[in-house]
PDB file of C-alpha atoms in Angstrom:
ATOM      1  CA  UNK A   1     252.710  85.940 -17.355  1.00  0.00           C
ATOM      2  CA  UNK A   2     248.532  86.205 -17.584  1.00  0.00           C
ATOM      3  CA  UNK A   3     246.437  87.700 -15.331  1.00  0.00           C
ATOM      4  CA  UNK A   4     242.709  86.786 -14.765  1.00  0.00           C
ATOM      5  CA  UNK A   5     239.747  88.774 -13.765  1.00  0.00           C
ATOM      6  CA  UNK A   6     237.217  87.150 -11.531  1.00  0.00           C
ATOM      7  CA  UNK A   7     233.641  88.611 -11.135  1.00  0.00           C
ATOM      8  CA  UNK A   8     231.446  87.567  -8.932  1.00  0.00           C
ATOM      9  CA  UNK A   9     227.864  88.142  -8.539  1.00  0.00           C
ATOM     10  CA  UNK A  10     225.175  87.456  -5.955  1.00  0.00           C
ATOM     11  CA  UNK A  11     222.141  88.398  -5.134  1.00  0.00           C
ATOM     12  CA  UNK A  12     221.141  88.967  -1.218  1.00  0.00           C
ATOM     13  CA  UNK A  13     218.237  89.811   0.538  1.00  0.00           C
ATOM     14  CA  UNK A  14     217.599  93.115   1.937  1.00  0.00           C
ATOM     15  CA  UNK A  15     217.003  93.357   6.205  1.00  0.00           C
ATOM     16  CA  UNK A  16     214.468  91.780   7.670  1.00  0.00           C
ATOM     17  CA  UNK A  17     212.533  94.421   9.309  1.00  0.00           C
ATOM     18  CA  UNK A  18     212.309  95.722   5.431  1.00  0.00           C
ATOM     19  CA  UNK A  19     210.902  92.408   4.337  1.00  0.00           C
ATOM     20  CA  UNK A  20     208.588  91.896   6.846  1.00  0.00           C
ATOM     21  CA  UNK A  21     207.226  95.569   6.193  1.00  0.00           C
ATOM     22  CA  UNK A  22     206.657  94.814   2.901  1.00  0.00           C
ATOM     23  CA  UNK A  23     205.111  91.508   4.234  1.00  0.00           C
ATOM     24  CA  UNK A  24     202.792  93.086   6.369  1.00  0.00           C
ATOM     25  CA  UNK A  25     202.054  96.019   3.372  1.00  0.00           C
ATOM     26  CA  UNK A  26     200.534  92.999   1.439  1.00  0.00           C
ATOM     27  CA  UNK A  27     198.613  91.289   3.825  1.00  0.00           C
ATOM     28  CA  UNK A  28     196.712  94.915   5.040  1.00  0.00           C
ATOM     29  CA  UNK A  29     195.566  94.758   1.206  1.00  0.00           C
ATOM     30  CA  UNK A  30     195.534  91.150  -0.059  1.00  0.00           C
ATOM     31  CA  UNK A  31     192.285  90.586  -2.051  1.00  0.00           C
ATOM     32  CA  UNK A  32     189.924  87.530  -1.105  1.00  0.00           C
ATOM     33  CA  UNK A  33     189.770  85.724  -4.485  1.00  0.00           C
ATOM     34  CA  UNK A  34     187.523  82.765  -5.945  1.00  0.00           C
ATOM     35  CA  UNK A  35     188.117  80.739  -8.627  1.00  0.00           C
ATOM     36  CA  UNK A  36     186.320  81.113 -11.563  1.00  0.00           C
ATOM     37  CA  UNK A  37     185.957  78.384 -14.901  1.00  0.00           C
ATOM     38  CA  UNK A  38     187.110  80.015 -18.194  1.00  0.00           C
ATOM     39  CA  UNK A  39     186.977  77.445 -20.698  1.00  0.00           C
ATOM     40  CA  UNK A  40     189.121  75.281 -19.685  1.00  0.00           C
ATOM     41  CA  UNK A  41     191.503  77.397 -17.493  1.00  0.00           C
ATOM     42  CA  UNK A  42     190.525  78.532 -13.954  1.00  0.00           C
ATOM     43  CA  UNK A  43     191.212  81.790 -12.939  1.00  0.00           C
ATOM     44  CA  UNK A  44     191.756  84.157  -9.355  1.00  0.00           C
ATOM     45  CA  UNK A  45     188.706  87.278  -9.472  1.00  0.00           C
ATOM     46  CA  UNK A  46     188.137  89.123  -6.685  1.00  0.00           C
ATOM     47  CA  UNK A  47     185.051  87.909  -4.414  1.00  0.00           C
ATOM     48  CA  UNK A  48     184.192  91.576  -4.249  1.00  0.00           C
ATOM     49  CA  UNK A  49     183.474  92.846  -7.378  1.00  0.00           C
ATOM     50  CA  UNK A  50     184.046  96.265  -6.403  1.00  0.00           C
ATOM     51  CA  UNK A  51     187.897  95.490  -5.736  1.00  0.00           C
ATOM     52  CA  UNK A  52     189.974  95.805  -8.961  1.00  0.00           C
ATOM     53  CA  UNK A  53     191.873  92.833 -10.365  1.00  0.00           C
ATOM     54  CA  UNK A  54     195.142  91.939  -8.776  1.00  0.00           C
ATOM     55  CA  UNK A  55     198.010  91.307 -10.154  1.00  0.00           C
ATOM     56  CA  UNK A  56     201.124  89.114 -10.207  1.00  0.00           C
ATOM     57  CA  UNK A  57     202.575  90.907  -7.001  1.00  0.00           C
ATOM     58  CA  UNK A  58     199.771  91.486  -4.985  1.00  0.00           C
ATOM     59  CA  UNK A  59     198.833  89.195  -1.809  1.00  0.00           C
ATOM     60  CA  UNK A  60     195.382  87.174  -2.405  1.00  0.00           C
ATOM     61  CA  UNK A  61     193.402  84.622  -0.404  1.00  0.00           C
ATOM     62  CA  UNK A  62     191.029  81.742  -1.221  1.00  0.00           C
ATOM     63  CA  UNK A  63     189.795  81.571   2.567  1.00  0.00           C
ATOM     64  CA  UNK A  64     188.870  84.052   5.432  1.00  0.00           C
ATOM     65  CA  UNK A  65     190.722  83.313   8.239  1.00  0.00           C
ATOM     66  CA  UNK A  66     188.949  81.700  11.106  1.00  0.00           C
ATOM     67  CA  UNK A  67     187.765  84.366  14.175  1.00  0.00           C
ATOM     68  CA  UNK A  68     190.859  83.957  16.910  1.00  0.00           C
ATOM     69  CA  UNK A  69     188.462  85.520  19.180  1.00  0.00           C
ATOM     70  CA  UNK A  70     186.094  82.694  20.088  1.00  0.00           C
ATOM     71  CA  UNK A  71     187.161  78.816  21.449  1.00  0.00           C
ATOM     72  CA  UNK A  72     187.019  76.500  18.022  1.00  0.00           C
ATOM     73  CA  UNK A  73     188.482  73.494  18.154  1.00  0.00           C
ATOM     74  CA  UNK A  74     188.082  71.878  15.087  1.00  0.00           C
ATOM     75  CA  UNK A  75     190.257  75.167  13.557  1.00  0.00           C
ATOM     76  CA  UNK A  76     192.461  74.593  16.463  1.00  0.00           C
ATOM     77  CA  UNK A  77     191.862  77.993  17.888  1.00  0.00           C
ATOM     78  CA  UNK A  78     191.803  78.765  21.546  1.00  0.00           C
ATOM     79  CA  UNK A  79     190.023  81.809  21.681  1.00  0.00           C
ATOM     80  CA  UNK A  80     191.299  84.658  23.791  1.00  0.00           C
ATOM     81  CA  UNK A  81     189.089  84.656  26.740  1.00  0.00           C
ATOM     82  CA  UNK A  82     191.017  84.568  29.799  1.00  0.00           C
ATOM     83  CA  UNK A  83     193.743  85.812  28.175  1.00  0.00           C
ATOM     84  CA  UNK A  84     196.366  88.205  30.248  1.00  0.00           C
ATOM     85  CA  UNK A  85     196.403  91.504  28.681  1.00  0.00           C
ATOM     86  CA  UNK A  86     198.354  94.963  28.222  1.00  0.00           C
ATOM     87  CA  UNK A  87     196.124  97.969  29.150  1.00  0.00           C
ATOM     88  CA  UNK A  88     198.593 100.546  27.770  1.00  0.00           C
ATOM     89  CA  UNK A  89     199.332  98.657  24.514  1.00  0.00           C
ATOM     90  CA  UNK A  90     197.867  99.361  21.384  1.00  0.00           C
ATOM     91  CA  UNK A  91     200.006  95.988  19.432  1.00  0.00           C
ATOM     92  CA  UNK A  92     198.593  92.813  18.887  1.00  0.00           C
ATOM     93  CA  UNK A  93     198.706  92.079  23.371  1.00  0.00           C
ATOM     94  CA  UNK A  94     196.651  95.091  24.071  1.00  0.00           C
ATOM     95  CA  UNK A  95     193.643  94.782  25.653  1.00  0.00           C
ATOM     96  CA  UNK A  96     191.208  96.274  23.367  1.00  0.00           C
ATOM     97  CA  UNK A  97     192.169  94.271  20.246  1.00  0.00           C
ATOM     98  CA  UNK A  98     192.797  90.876  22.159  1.00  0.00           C
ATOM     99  CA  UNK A  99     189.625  91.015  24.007  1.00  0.00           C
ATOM    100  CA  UNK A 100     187.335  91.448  20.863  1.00  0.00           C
ATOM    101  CA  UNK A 101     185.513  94.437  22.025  1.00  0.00           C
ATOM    102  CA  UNK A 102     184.150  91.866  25.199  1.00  0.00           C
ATOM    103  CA  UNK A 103     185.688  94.311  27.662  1.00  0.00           C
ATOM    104  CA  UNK A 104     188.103  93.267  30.393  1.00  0.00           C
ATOM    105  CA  UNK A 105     188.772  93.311  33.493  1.00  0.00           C
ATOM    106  CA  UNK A 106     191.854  94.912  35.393  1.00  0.00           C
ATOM    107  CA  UNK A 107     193.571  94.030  38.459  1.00  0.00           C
ATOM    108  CA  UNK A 108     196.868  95.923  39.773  1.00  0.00           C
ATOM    109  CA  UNK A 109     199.794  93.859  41.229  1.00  0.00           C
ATOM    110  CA  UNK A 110     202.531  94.725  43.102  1.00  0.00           C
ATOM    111  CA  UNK A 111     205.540  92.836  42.527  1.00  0.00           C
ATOM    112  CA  UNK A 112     207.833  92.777  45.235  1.00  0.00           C
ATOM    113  CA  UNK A 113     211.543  91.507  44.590  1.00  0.00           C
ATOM    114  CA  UNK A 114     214.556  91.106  46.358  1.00  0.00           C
ATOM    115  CA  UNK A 115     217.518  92.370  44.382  1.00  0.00           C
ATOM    116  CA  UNK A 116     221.379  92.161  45.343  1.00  0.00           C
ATOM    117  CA  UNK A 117     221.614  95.634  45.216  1.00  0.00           C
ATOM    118  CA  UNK A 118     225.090  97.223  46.950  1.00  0.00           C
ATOM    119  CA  UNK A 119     224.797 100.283  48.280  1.00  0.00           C
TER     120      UNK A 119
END
């Protein structure tokens, strides 16, 4: 009688929380880029000429994004004005990086629940 070998291969990705640190790692130092005529080719240079070139695995941009901070419409942005905040927070729901250095104000609430606590 034969016998046969099977081999299988496959590739997977690694966790999540590891992609979306890399993720995250690129955007902190994408490059805004323009395009620039060479002959007849375009090409990506930094807008900054100061900034070296990137390359094949580095995050770039054509366009700024738009200022989240202030009411625009026509980008579809809200603004954050009015906004409920987290005073203790320093992530993206604290209150000094959603307010946009305008300041806030802070109120204190007590919640009062009834629970079915057994005692």
């Amino acid at each position: 009688s034969g016998s046969c070998e099977v081999k299988t291969c496959w590739k997977a990705m690694p966790p999540f929380r590891k992609v979306g640190n890399v993720l995250k790692e690129k955007f902190d130092g994408a490059t805004e880029v323009e395009q620039r005529k060479t002959g007849s080719t375009k090409v990506l240079v930094p807008k900054n000429s100061q900034f070296k070139p990137h390359t094949d695995e580095d995050l770039v941009y054509l366009d700024s994004s738009p200022d989240f901070c202030d009411h625009d419409l026509k980008n579809g942005v809200l603004g954050t004005s009015g906004r409920h905040c987290n005073k203790t927070s320093k992530a993206i729901d604290g209150c000094e990086l959603m307010c946009c250095g305008r300041g806030f104000h802070t109120d204190e609430v007590e919640v009062v629940e009834r629970c079915s606590c057994k005692f």
